[in-house]
Tab-separated table of C-alpha atoms in Angstrom:
chain	number	residue	atom	x	y	z
E	247	MET	CA	-39.522	-4.894	16.613
E	248	SER	CA	-39.761	-1.226	15.677
E	249	LYS	CA	-41.887	0.920	17.926
E	250	VAL	CA	-45.129	2.568	16.820
E	251	VAL	CA	-46.470	5.359	19.027
E	252	ALA	CA	-50.199	5.117	19.733
E	253	GLU	CA	-50.945	8.867	19.855
E	254	LEU	CA	-49.715	9.567	16.320
E	255	LYS	CA	-51.191	9.127	12.854
E	256	TYR	CA	-49.210	7.572	10.013
E	257	SER	CA	-48.968	7.788	6.237
E	258	ALA	CA	-48.392	4.820	3.946
E	259	GLU	CA	-44.970	6.355	3.201
E	260	HIS	CA	-43.995	5.962	6.879
E	261	GLU	CA	-44.300	9.557	8.019
E	262	TRP	CA	-45.928	10.217	11.357
E	263	VAL	CA	-48.131	13.230	12.093
E	264	ALA	CA	-48.657	14.757	15.527
E	265	VAL	CA	-51.755	16.921	15.743
E	266	ALA	CA	-51.690	19.500	18.559
E	267	GLY	CA	-54.957	21.462	18.705
E	268	ASP	CA	-55.219	24.075	15.948
E	269	GLY	CA	-51.448	24.680	15.815
E	270	PRO	CA	-49.015	23.377	13.200
E	271	VAL	CA	-48.692	19.593	13.004
E	272	GLY	CA	-45.369	17.916	13.748
E	273	ILE	CA	-43.997	15.447	11.176
E	274	GLY	CA	-41.313	12.828	11.314
E	275	ILE	CA	-40.568	9.336	10.058
E	276	SER	CA	-41.576	6.200	11.904
E	277	ALA	CA	-39.165	3.902	13.701
E	278	VAL	CA	-40.163	1.230	11.166
E	279	ALA	CA	-38.789	3.432	8.365
E	280	ALA	CA	-35.743	4.588	10.329
E	281	ASP	CA	-34.796	0.994	11.154
E	282	ALA	CA	-35.307	-0.128	7.563
E	283	LEU	CA	-33.134	2.697	6.239
E	284	GLY	CA	-30.269	2.008	8.618
E	285	ASP	CA	-28.018	4.715	10.003
E	286	ILE	CA	-29.245	8.009	8.584
E	287	VAL	CA	-26.425	10.341	7.579
E	288	TYR	CA	-28.146	13.052	5.558
E	289	VAL	CA	-31.543	14.679	5.547
E	290	ASP	CA	-32.920	17.235	3.144
E	291	LEU	CA	-35.960	19.111	4.510
E	292	PRO	CA	-38.375	21.551	2.852
E	293	GLU	CA	-37.719	25.237	3.486
E	294	VAL	CA	-39.604	27.230	6.086
E	295	GLY	CA	-42.315	29.212	4.284
E	296	SER	CA	-42.582	26.732	1.403
E	297	THR	CA	-45.790	24.871	0.690
E	298	VAL	CA	-45.876	21.096	0.848
E	299	THR	CA	-48.581	18.903	-0.652
E	300	ALA	CA	-49.919	15.708	0.859
E	301	GLY	CA	-48.533	12.653	-0.957
E	302	GLU	CA	-45.815	14.595	-2.770
E	303	THR	CA	-42.078	14.475	-2.136
E	304	CYS	CA	-40.659	17.333	-0.079
E	305	GLY	CA	-37.171	16.137	0.752
E	306	GLU	CA	-35.075	13.044	1.228
E	307	VAL	CA	-33.534	10.896	3.886
E	308	GLU	CA	-30.261	9.181	3.135
E	309	SER	CA	-28.602	6.379	5.059
E	310	THR	CA	-25.291	4.673	4.483
E	311	LYS	CA	-27.112	1.975	2.537
E	312	SER	CA	-29.921	3.718	0.725
E	313	VAL	CA	-31.844	6.863	0.027
E	314	SER	CA	-35.537	7.433	0.400
E	315	ASP	CA	-37.813	10.273	-0.609
E	316	LEU	CA	-39.636	12.148	2.099
E	317	TYR	CA	-43.348	12.534	1.367
E	318	SER	CA	-45.419	15.165	3.075
E	319	PRO	CA	-48.393	13.555	4.820
E	320	VAL	CA	-50.287	16.881	4.839
E	321	THR	CA	-50.789	19.989	2.717
E	322	GLY	CA	-49.868	23.425	4.033
E	323	GLU	CA	-47.088	25.898	4.782
E	324	VAL	CA	-43.919	24.748	6.530
E	325	THR	CA	-43.609	26.791	9.738
E	326	GLU	CA	-40.507	25.282	11.276
E	327	ILE	CA	-37.822	22.709	10.531
E	328	ASN	CA	-35.700	20.781	12.996
E	329	ASP	CA	-32.199	22.151	12.409
E	330	ALA	CA	-30.831	19.662	14.936
E	331	VAL	CA	-31.531	16.680	12.644
E	332	VAL	CA	-29.897	18.433	9.701
E	333	THR	CA	-26.721	18.772	11.783
E	334	ASP	CA	-27.060	15.382	13.464
E	335	PRO	CA	-29.221	13.023	11.360
E	336	ALA	CA	-28.540	10.159	13.818
E	337	LEU	CA	-31.219	11.755	16.010
E	338	ILE	CA	-33.759	10.248	13.622
E	339	ASN	CA	-32.522	6.726	14.377
E	340	ASN	CA	-32.102	7.345	18.080
E	341	ASP	CA	-35.384	9.098	18.779
E	342	PRO	CA	-37.620	9.118	15.680
E	343	TYR	CA	-40.732	10.275	17.553
E	344	GLY	CA	-38.974	12.838	19.758
E	345	ALA	CA	-35.712	14.694	19.123
E	346	GLY	CA	-35.702	13.273	15.587
E	347	TRP	CA	-38.825	15.141	14.406
E	348	LEU	CA	-38.388	16.743	10.985
E	349	PHE	CA	-40.684	19.696	10.286
E	350	LYS	CA	-43.959	21.389	11.207
E	351	VAL	CA	-46.751	22.388	8.853
E	352	ALA	CA	-49.762	24.697	9.237
E	353	ALA	CA	-51.920	22.019	7.676
E	354	THR	CA	-54.913	22.920	5.556
E	355	GLU	CA	-55.552	19.338	4.483
E	356	GLU	CA	-54.457	15.855	5.505
E	357	GLY	CA	-53.540	13.086	3.106
E	358	PRO	CA	-54.828	9.588	3.814
E	359	LEU	CA	-53.543	8.714	7.284
E	360	MET	CA	-53.725	5.556	9.356
E	361	SER	CA	-54.170	5.029	13.051
E	362	ALA	CA	-51.231	3.560	14.963
E	363	GLU	CA	-53.014	0.193	15.073
E	364	GLU	CA	-53.575	0.152	11.312
E	365	TYR	CA	-50.005	1.261	10.603
E	366	ALA	CA	-48.518	-1.315	12.959
E	367	ALA	CA	-50.668	-4.057	11.450
E	368	THR	CA	-49.594	-3.268	7.858
E	369	ASN	CA	-45.934	-2.502	8.553
E	370	GLY	CA	-44.933	-4.910	11.278
E	371	GLY	CA	-44.420	-2.328	13.982
E	372	GLU	CA	-45.027	-2.797	17.694
E	373	LEU	CA	-47.393	-0.579	19.610
M	123	MET	CA	-32.265	-18.824	-5.664
M	124	SER	CA	-31.535	-21.329	-2.915
M	125	GLU	CA	-31.371	-20.215	0.685
M	126	ASN	CA	-28.136	-21.178	2.392
M	127	TYR	CA	-27.366	-20.590	6.056
M	128	THR	CA	-23.881	-20.471	7.524
M	129	ALA	CA	-22.927	-22.445	10.617
M	130	LEU	CA	-23.100	-19.132	12.535
M	131	TYR	CA	-26.715	-18.283	11.708
M	132	GLU	CA	-27.912	-18.870	15.289
M	133	GLN	CA	-25.119	-16.662	16.645
M	134	HIS	CA	-26.199	-13.860	14.335
M	135	LYS	CA	-29.839	-14.234	15.268
M	136	LYS	CA	-28.980	-14.154	18.960
M	137	ALA	CA	-26.956	-10.974	18.400
M	138	GLY	CA	-30.004	-9.303	16.820
M	139	ALA	CA	-28.780	-9.290	13.227
M	140	SER	CA	-30.972	-8.209	10.350
M	141	PHE	CA	-30.357	-10.508	7.423
M	142	THR	CA	-29.993	-10.023	3.718
M	143	ASP	CA	-29.691	-12.385	0.788
M	144	PHE	CA	-26.171	-12.293	-0.614
M	145	GLY	CA	-25.068	-14.722	-3.298
M	146	GLY	CA	-27.822	-17.130	-2.275
M	147	TRP	CA	-26.911	-16.949	1.423
M	148	GLN	CA	-28.789	-15.444	4.339
M	149	MET	CA	-26.083	-13.195	5.778
M	150	PRO	CA	-26.070	-10.626	8.588
M	151	LEU	CA	-26.474	-7.170	7.055
M	152	LYS	CA	-25.946	-5.418	10.381
M	153	TYR	CA	-26.383	-6.146	14.060
M	154	GLU	CA	-27.249	-2.829	15.692
M	155	SER	CA	-25.704	-0.013	13.695
M	156	GLU	CA	-23.713	-0.460	10.507
M	157	LEU	CA	-21.991	2.864	11.188
M	158	ALA	CA	-20.840	1.724	14.630
M	159	GLU	CA	-19.614	-1.525	13.038
M	160	HIS	CA	-17.734	0.400	10.358
M	161	HIS	CA	-16.061	2.670	12.905
M	162	ALA	CA	-15.200	-0.306	15.132
M	163	VAL	CA	-13.201	-1.869	12.288
M	164	ARG	CA	-11.352	1.408	11.637
M	165	LYS	CA	-10.646	2.126	15.320
M	166	SER	CA	-10.627	-1.218	17.159
M	167	ALA	CA	-11.901	-4.414	15.529
M	168	GLY	CA	-14.845	-6.115	13.850
M	169	LEU	CA	-15.777	-9.808	13.611
M	170	PHE	CA	-17.155	-11.021	10.286
M	171	ASP	CA	-18.781	-14.268	9.202
M	172	LEU	CA	-17.549	-14.862	5.660
M	173	SER	CA	-18.589	-18.502	5.487
M	174	HIS	CA	-20.540	-17.778	2.325
M	175	MET	CA	-17.227	-17.460	0.459
M	176	GLY	CA	-16.091	-20.507	-1.498
M	177	GLU	CA	-13.101	-22.712	-0.672
M	178	ILE	CA	-11.707	-24.846	-3.484
M	179	TRP	CA	-8.620	-26.986	-2.949
M	180	VAL	CA	-6.383	-27.592	-5.931
M	181	SER	CA	-3.613	-30.136	-5.507
M	182	GLY	CA	-1.437	-32.412	-7.577
M	183	PRO	CA	1.824	-32.493	-9.509
M	184	ASP	CA	0.383	-30.019	-12.040
M	185	ALA	CA	-1.409	-27.711	-9.572
M	186	ALA	CA	0.826	-24.707	-10.253
M	187	ALA	CA	0.799	-25.146	-14.038
M	188	PHE	CA	-2.949	-25.713	-13.963
M	189	LEU	CA	-3.667	-22.466	-12.102
M	190	ASP	CA	-1.332	-20.606	-14.464
M	191	TYR	CA	-3.627	-21.854	-17.240
M	192	ALA	CA	-6.963	-21.376	-15.459
M	193	LEU	CA	-6.324	-17.920	-13.928
M	194	VAL	CA	-4.818	-14.750	-15.389
M	195	GLY	CA	-2.021	-14.448	-12.832
M	196	LYS	CA	1.206	-16.413	-12.519
M	197	LEU	CA	0.313	-18.615	-9.571
M	198	SER	CA	3.379	-20.828	-10.048
M	199	ALA	CA	5.495	-17.848	-8.979
M	200	VAL	CA	3.736	-17.579	-5.612
M	201	ALA	CA	5.940	-18.833	-2.771
M	202	VAL	CA	4.620	-21.450	-0.337
M	203	GLY	CA	2.811	-19.615	2.469
M	204	LYS	CA	1.938	-16.594	0.325
M	205	ALA	CA	-1.315	-15.546	-1.321
M	206	LYS	CA	-2.181	-13.830	-4.592
M	207	TYR	CA	-5.178	-11.873	-5.834
M	208	SER	CA	-6.230	-12.989	-9.315
M	209	LEU	CA	-9.069	-13.273	-11.809
M	210	ILE	CA	-10.662	-16.182	-13.582
M	211	CYS	CA	-11.717	-15.020	-17.036
M	212	ASN	CA	-13.611	-16.295	-20.005
M	213	ALA	CA	-11.912	-16.719	-23.371
M	214	ASP	CA	-13.302	-13.284	-24.319
M	215	GLY	CA	-11.583	-11.669	-21.330
M	216	GLY	CA	-14.826	-11.226	-19.361
M	217	ILE	CA	-14.386	-11.731	-15.624
M	218	ILE	CA	-16.009	-14.858	-14.127
M	219	ASP	CA	-14.779	-13.934	-10.644
M	220	ASP	CA	-12.007	-12.326	-8.658
M	221	LEU	CA	-10.397	-14.618	-6.130
M	222	ILE	CA	-7.540	-15.128	-3.718
M	223	SER	CA	-5.294	-18.180	-3.986
M	224	TYR	CA	-3.130	-19.342	-1.084
M	225	ARG	CA	-0.158	-21.575	-1.824
M	226	ARG	CA	0.122	-24.189	0.905
M	227	PRO	CA	3.053	-26.447	1.776
M	228	SER	CA	3.524	-29.502	-0.444
M	229	PRO	CA	1.743	-32.477	1.106
M	230	GLU	CA	4.388	-34.695	-0.524
M	231	ASP	CA	7.340	-34.398	-2.888
M	232	GLY	CA	6.346	-33.261	-6.339
M	233	VAL	CA	2.822	-32.262	-5.325
M	234	ASP	CA	1.674	-28.641	-5.034
M	235	LYS	CA	-1.346	-27.448	-3.137
M	236	TYR	CA	-3.411	-24.266	-3.313
M	237	LEU	CA	-6.563	-23.010	-1.659
M	238	VAL	CA	-8.625	-20.923	-4.090
M	239	VAL	CA	-11.239	-18.613	-2.540
M	240	PRO	CA	-13.965	-17.299	-4.882
M	241	ASN	CA	-16.943	-15.098	-4.014
M	242	ALA	CA	-20.085	-16.638	-2.533
M	243	GLY	CA	-22.333	-16.157	-5.523
M	244	ASN	CA	-19.684	-17.478	-7.911
M	245	ALA	CA	-18.340	-20.409	-5.901
M	246	GLN	CA	-20.176	-23.081	-7.886
M	247	VAL	CA	-19.450	-21.490	-11.233
M	248	VAL	CA	-15.771	-21.164	-10.384
M	249	ALA	CA	-15.572	-24.742	-9.127
M	250	ALA	CA	-17.208	-25.944	-12.348
M	251	ALA	CA	-14.909	-23.815	-14.515
M	252	LEU	CA	-11.832	-25.095	-12.682
M	253	LEU	CA	-12.973	-28.699	-13.085
M	254	GLU	CA	-13.535	-28.164	-16.790
M	255	ARG	CA	-10.173	-26.479	-17.235
M	256	ALA	CA	-8.446	-29.277	-15.303
M	257	ALA	CA	-8.779	-31.690	-18.236
M	258	GLY	CA	-5.303	-32.832	-19.235
M	259	PHE	CA	-3.663	-31.696	-15.992
M	260	ASP	CA	-2.618	-34.073	-13.212
M	261	VAL	CA	-4.572	-32.230	-10.574
M	262	VAL	CA	-7.434	-32.749	-8.111
M	263	VAL	CA	-10.016	-29.971	-7.732
M	264	GLU	CA	-12.065	-30.322	-4.574
M	265	ASP	CA	-14.852	-27.883	-3.667
M	266	ALA	CA	-14.887	-27.719	0.141
M	267	SER	CA	-17.160	-24.647	0.300
M	268	ALA	CA	-20.112	-26.425	1.894
M	269	GLU	CA	-18.175	-27.758	4.872
M	270	THR	CA	-15.806	-24.811	5.420
M	271	SER	CA	-16.475	-21.727	7.509
M	272	LEU	CA	-14.524	-18.493	7.338
M	273	ILE	CA	-14.286	-16.017	10.196
M	274	ALA	CA	-12.473	-12.680	9.846
M	275	VAL	CA	-11.150	-10.370	12.536
M	276	GLN	CA	-10.392	-6.987	11.021
M	277	GLY	CA	-9.051	-3.790	12.514
M	278	PRO	CA	-6.047	-2.357	14.349
M	279	ASN	CA	-6.699	-4.579	17.395
M	280	ALA	CA	-7.094	-7.780	15.347
M	281	GLU	CA	-3.622	-9.094	16.145
M	282	ALA	CA	-3.954	-8.571	19.906
M	283	ILE	CA	-7.351	-10.308	19.891
M	284	LEU	CA	-6.088	-13.284	17.939
M	285	LEU	CA	-2.985	-13.673	20.117
M	286	ALA	CA	-5.246	-14.166	23.126
M	287	LEU	CA	-6.325	-17.492	21.576
M	288	VAL	CA	-2.873	-18.596	20.348
M	289	PRO	CA	-0.335	-20.363	22.625
M	290	THR	CA	2.605	-18.126	23.565
M	291	GLU	CA	5.166	-20.289	21.737
M	292	GLN	CA	3.273	-19.671	18.471
M	293	HIS	CA	2.803	-15.901	18.900
M	294	ALA	CA	5.685	-15.151	16.542
M	295	LEU	CA	3.896	-17.078	13.761
M	296	VAL	CA	1.108	-14.528	14.011
M	297	THR	CA	3.120	-11.369	14.631
M	298	ASP	CA	5.567	-12.252	11.831
M	299	LEU	CA	2.814	-13.143	9.378
M	300	LYS	CA	2.939	-10.765	6.436
M	301	TYR	CA	0.010	-9.267	4.555
M	302	TYR	CA	-1.219	-11.740	1.899
M	303	ALA	CA	0.366	-14.709	3.650
M	304	ALA	CA	-1.071	-17.657	5.560
M	305	VAL	CA	0.143	-20.119	8.181
M	306	GLU	CA	-1.107	-23.048	10.256
M	307	VAL	CA	-1.531	-21.873	13.848
M	308	SER	CA	-3.204	-23.288	16.919
M	309	ILE	CA	-6.221	-21.056	17.619
M	310	ASN	CA	-8.457	-21.779	20.584
M	311	GLY	CA	-6.775	-25.185	20.896
M	312	GLN	CA	-7.077	-26.346	17.277
M	313	ASP	CA	-4.778	-26.078	14.268
M	314	ARG	CA	-6.255	-23.599	11.791
M	315	LEU	CA	-5.304	-21.997	8.527
M	316	LEU	CA	-4.785	-18.345	9.394
M	317	ALA	CA	-4.410	-15.747	6.652
M	318	ARG	CA	-3.475	-12.096	6.979
M	319	THR	CA	-5.905	-10.881	4.362
M	320	GLY	CA	-9.097	-8.877	4.301
M	321	TYR	CA	-11.465	-6.610	2.477
M	322	THR	CA	-11.591	-3.626	4.776
M	323	GLY	CA	-8.406	-1.624	4.246
M	324	GLU	CA	-7.284	-2.449	7.777
M	325	ASP	CA	-4.896	-4.986	9.213
M	326	GLY	CA	-6.733	-8.214	9.848
M	327	PHE	CA	-6.964	-11.947	9.695
M	328	GLU	CA	-9.139	-14.610	8.137
M	329	ILE	CA	-9.484	-18.042	9.723
M	330	TYR	CA	-10.604	-21.096	7.741
M	331	LEU	CA	-12.160	-23.926	9.744
M	332	PRO	CA	-14.718	-26.736	9.587
M	333	ASN	CA	-18.343	-25.672	10.055
M	334	VAL	CA	-18.710	-27.766	13.198
M	335	ASP	CA	-16.110	-25.622	15.018
M	336	ALA	CA	-17.291	-22.214	13.789
M	337	ALA	CA	-19.652	-21.304	16.627
M	338	GLY	CA	-17.051	-22.148	19.283
M	339	LEU	CA	-14.401	-19.947	17.682
M	340	TRP	CA	-16.874	-17.110	17.018
M	341	GLU	CA	-17.852	-16.994	20.679
M	342	ALA	CA	-14.264	-17.356	21.903
M	343	LEU	CA	-13.208	-14.420	19.716
M	344	LEU	CA	-16.065	-12.249	20.964
M	345	GLU	CA	-15.116	-13.079	24.542
M	346	VAL	CA	-11.395	-12.270	24.256
M	347	GLY	CA	-12.192	-9.344	21.980
M	348	GLU	CA	-14.485	-7.588	24.383
M	349	GLY	CA	-11.713	-5.625	26.073
M	350	HIS	CA	-10.331	-4.713	22.621
M	351	GLY	CA	-13.533	-3.167	21.298
M	352	LEU	CA	-14.407	-6.132	19.057
M	353	ILE	CA	-18.029	-6.262	17.853
M	354	PRO	CA	-19.657	-8.413	15.185
M	355	ALA	CA	-19.965	-6.564	11.874
M	356	GLY	CA	-22.288	-7.283	8.973
M	357	LEU	CA	-22.189	-6.989	5.212
M	358	ALA	CA	-23.294	-3.329	5.243
M	359	ALA	CA	-20.114	-2.383	7.113
M	360	ARG	CA	-18.056	-4.734	4.946
M	361	ASP	CA	-19.335	-2.939	1.850
M	362	SER	CA	-18.654	0.575	3.157
M	363	LEU	CA	-15.190	-0.486	4.362
M	364	ARG	CA	-14.169	-2.058	1.057
M	365	LEU	CA	-15.499	0.923	-0.868
M	366	GLU	CA	-13.411	3.356	1.199
M	367	ALA	CA	-10.434	1.087	0.531
M	368	GLY	CA	-11.207	1.303	-3.208
M	369	MET	CA	-11.637	-2.454	-3.551
M	370	PRO	CA	-13.894	-3.751	-6.331
M	371	LEU	CA	-16.931	-5.915	-5.610
M	372	TYR	CA	-17.860	-8.611	-8.082
M	373	GLY	CA	-21.283	-7.827	-9.535
M	374	ASN	CA	-20.754	-4.082	-9.064
M	375	GLU	CA	-17.344	-3.223	-10.507
M	376	LEU	CA	-16.463	-6.597	-12.017
M	377	SER	CA	-18.516	-8.721	-14.379
M	378	ARG	CA	-18.455	-10.980	-17.394
M	379	HIS	CA	-19.121	-7.902	-19.522
M	380	GLY	CA	-16.172	-5.974	-18.134
M	381	ASN	CA	-12.472	-6.645	-18.296
M	382	ALA	CA	-9.371	-6.323	-16.156
M	383	TYR	CA	-7.962	-3.310	-18.016
M	384	ALA	CA	-11.078	-1.166	-17.710
M	385	ALA	CA	-11.320	-2.167	-14.042
M	386	GLY	CA	-7.779	-0.982	-13.339
M	387	LEU	CA	-6.660	-4.566	-12.723
M	388	GLY	CA	-4.265	-4.754	-15.682
M	389	PRO	CA	-1.280	-5.563	-13.431
M	390	VAL	CA	-3.155	-8.667	-12.200
M	391	VAL	CA	-2.991	-10.122	-15.726
M	392	SER	CA	0.346	-11.759	-16.447
M	393	LEU	CA	0.755	-11.543	-20.198
M	394	ALA	CA	4.458	-12.156	-19.528
M	395	LYS	CA	4.001	-15.699	-18.235
M	396	GLU	CA	5.245	-18.287	-20.739
M	397	SER	CA	2.275	-20.633	-20.553
M	398	ASP	CA	-1.045	-20.141	-22.274
M	399	PHE	CA	-4.034	-19.174	-20.140
M	400	ILE	CA	-7.738	-18.790	-20.783
M	401	GLY	CA	-8.396	-15.262	-21.943
M	402	ARG	CA	-4.836	-14.543	-23.082
M	403	GLU	CA	-5.656	-13.797	-26.691
M	404	ALA	CA	-8.594	-11.511	-25.896
M	405	LEU	CA	-6.809	-9.726	-23.041
M	406	THR	CA	-3.725	-9.160	-25.185
M	407	ALA	CA	-5.926	-7.504	-27.819
M	408	ILE	CA	-7.866	-5.479	-25.225
M	409	LYS	CA	-4.637	-4.165	-23.751
M	410	ALA	CA	-3.122	-3.443	-27.168
M	411	ALA	CA	-6.226	-1.470	-28.130
M	412	GLY	CA	-5.671	0.757	-25.090
M	413	VAL	CA	-8.878	-0.123	-23.239
M	414	GLY	CA	-8.860	1.606	-19.865
M	415	SER	CA	-6.116	4.031	-20.881
M	416	THR	CA	-6.891	5.617	-24.263
M	417	LEU	CA	-10.035	3.745	-25.293
M	418	GLY	CA	-13.418	3.012	-23.769
M	419	GLN	CA	-14.126	3.416	-20.094
M	420	LYS	CA	-12.121	3.191	-16.922
M	421	LEU	CA	-13.020	2.604	-13.295
M	422	VAL	CA	-12.406	5.751	-11.251
M	423	GLY	CA	-13.055	7.095	-7.780
M	424	LEU	CA	-15.516	9.965	-7.369
M	425	LYS	CA	-15.645	12.317	-4.419
M	426	GLY	CA	-18.872	14.199	-3.805
M	427	ILE	CA	-18.562	17.945	-3.552
M	428	GLY	CA	-22.036	18.243	-2.009
M	429	ARG	CA	-23.509	16.067	0.717
M	430	ARG	CA	-25.757	13.817	-1.350
M	431	ALA	CA	-24.361	10.439	-2.329
M	432	ALA	CA	-24.245	8.779	-5.724
M	433	ARG	CA	-25.551	5.220	-5.820
M	434	ALA	CA	-25.023	2.232	-8.090
M	435	HIS	CA	-26.440	2.673	-11.635
M	436	TYR	CA	-26.689	6.478	-11.445
M	437	SER	CA	-25.548	8.237	-14.620
M	438	VAL	CA	-22.295	10.186	-14.754
M	439	LEU	CA	-22.420	13.285	-16.957
M	440	LYS	CA	-20.024	15.868	-18.345
M	441	ASP	CA	-21.591	19.092	-19.590
M	442	GLY	CA	-24.908	17.299	-19.727
M	443	SER	CA	-23.691	14.344	-21.827
M	444	LEU	CA	-23.645	10.792	-20.543
M	445	ILE	CA	-20.040	9.661	-19.922
M	446	GLY	CA	-20.454	6.761	-17.530
M	447	GLU	CA	-22.223	4.979	-14.711
M	448	VAL	CA	-21.742	4.653	-10.972
M	449	THR	CA	-21.112	1.066	-9.819
M	450	SER	CA	-20.995	1.614	-6.023
M	451	GLY	CA	-21.534	4.693	-3.923
M	452	GLN	CA	-22.512	5.929	-0.506
M	453	PRO	CA	-21.585	8.493	2.127
M	454	SER	CA	-18.168	7.545	3.506
M	455	PRO	CA	-18.462	7.023	7.271
M	456	THR	CA	-14.741	7.597	7.826
M	457	LEU	CA	-14.189	10.531	5.487
M	458	GLY	CA	-17.499	12.308	5.962
M	459	TYR	CA	-18.236	12.936	2.275
M	460	PRO	CA	-19.887	10.885	-0.478
M	461	ILE	CA	-17.641	8.478	-2.355
M	462	ALA	CA	-18.324	6.328	-5.396
M	463	LEU	CA	-16.740	4.047	-7.937
M	464	ALA	CA	-17.805	4.614	-11.536
M	465	TYR	CA	-16.888	3.629	-15.046
M	466	VAL	CA	-16.325	6.797	-17.080
M	467	ASP	CA	-15.018	7.476	-20.584
M	468	VAL	CA	-11.224	7.548	-20.395
M	469	GLU	CA	-10.993	11.176	-21.569
M	470	HIS	CA	-12.750	12.236	-18.336
M	471	SER	CA	-10.883	9.871	-16.006
M	472	GLU	CA	-8.014	12.115	-14.958
M	473	PRO	CA	-7.970	12.914	-11.185
M	474	GLY	CA	-9.107	16.486	-10.656
M	475	THR	CA	-11.745	16.320	-13.407
M	476	ILE	CA	-15.126	17.618	-12.275
M	477	VAL	CA	-18.058	15.551	-13.508
M	478	GLU	CA	-21.714	15.447	-12.529
M	479	VAL	CA	-23.798	12.587	-11.251
M	480	ASP	CA	-27.529	12.561	-11.880
M	481	LEU	CA	-28.911	12.236	-8.357
M	482	ARG	CA	-32.538	11.416	-9.051
M	483	GLY	CA	-33.009	14.220	-11.536
M	484	LYS	CA	-30.547	16.778	-10.196
M	485	ALA	CA	-26.969	16.883	-11.469
M	486	GLU	CA	-24.518	17.239	-8.581
M	487	PRO	CA	-20.764	17.828	-8.974
M	488	PHE	CA	-18.238	15.092	-8.158
M	489	GLU	CA	-14.465	15.162	-8.500
M	490	VAL	CA	-12.482	12.296	-10.023
M	491	VAL	CA	-9.952	11.264	-7.380
M	492	ALA	CA	-7.151	8.707	-7.137
M	493	LEU	CA	-7.922	5.436	-5.361
M	494	PRO	CA	-8.074	4.339	-2.614
M	495	PHE	CA	-10.259	6.899	-0.863
M	496	TYR	CA	-8.960	5.735	2.486
M	497	LYS	CA	-5.543	4.364	3.375
M	498	ARG	CA	-4.688	3.360	6.901
M	499	GLN	CA	-1.727	4.878	8.739
M	500	LYS	CA	0.938	2.198	9.152
């Protein structure tokens, strides 16, 4: 069963959010989503300096089988994107909570987010 | 829709497969990574459970004449031991299914025998259509789909893997077997119908056998295949492999609303055969009207110029006007760029033409290219 990491928060659209003090929050997609998509071969991320809005699309993740919009779980300015996943999207499948992170946002507002327990319970993940 | 399970369901579960419904069957979509499975078939070998496919035996003194009438091809011209790709059409030329027919040795003088293999989702419809069309012919149509399994080994190492389960004195039967031919060979100690056919664009084999023996052969193949890079491969890999090879999939490229000429399958229709066949009148008119060449739409290959892939049902545009629709599409694992099959208006079907595909609101350029996208080095 797909792993869910306890320390993170999750959106209904399967993005995870890592809050680190007052700094920008890290964002990626959950293992549940990565496993459902299959082997990811293309990722389109928002640009650094652009503003993303919680609950709105800000990019897309494409696998051999399907394509899925990327929704920002928070509102704020994008401070950094993970160039490594753009070059090697398989990182998202291999390490969705680590090397496969997607982008960071100086968040001014969070969308509705779930705890790991809530997310795992609704989406069949394993804590 | 009913839920059918193949005789290999437990093997798939044990191997960690995720399942998908396909033609009313629970089939392995992938085991670990559909990309790894795809690459294995291109570089070494993949093992497929195709037991959802239909198997219909047609035998009798009129078997050849009957299939000439029921299908669009000239099956009577197929030599014993060979196979032929064909279509079964409605009277209006619409495609009921695409299928492969294997001509088997005569069981007795004056009797011909064929194995007809339709797609999973169409097996019952095809069996019913054949039975209906058999009226007036001295022929027996027997649907053996429920008790027959089909296992495929596909990829450059397929022959070496298979030979490991075939007695030395029969090796030549396998190594001499031509593409689109079949032979009875002892595999893992039992006589099996072995065909050199596939749906991947690689060399490969398909083995027909009773359900009760399927698990034993599956495991034996995995064991001898281990040193040859053989891994089980699911329907996701099968779909990406057939798309690279430019092969149509019933339900995507082929349907009752389409026809052989628009699908680029005109040569499959034998208007030259003397006998009548179902669909002849309509197909003659469709061809004469120039459908697929000067009229209507034509199935073409599209190559993505950007990195985003076109998917089934996306609109194809030229200068902003709708000119067609994508039927299958995805990033090509082997080629590294997006590929797609699409029906487009014939005036935009010439290779080299640049068209656009509406990728969820943004038009992206694609080039019309000749098929197949991928051809193996021989």
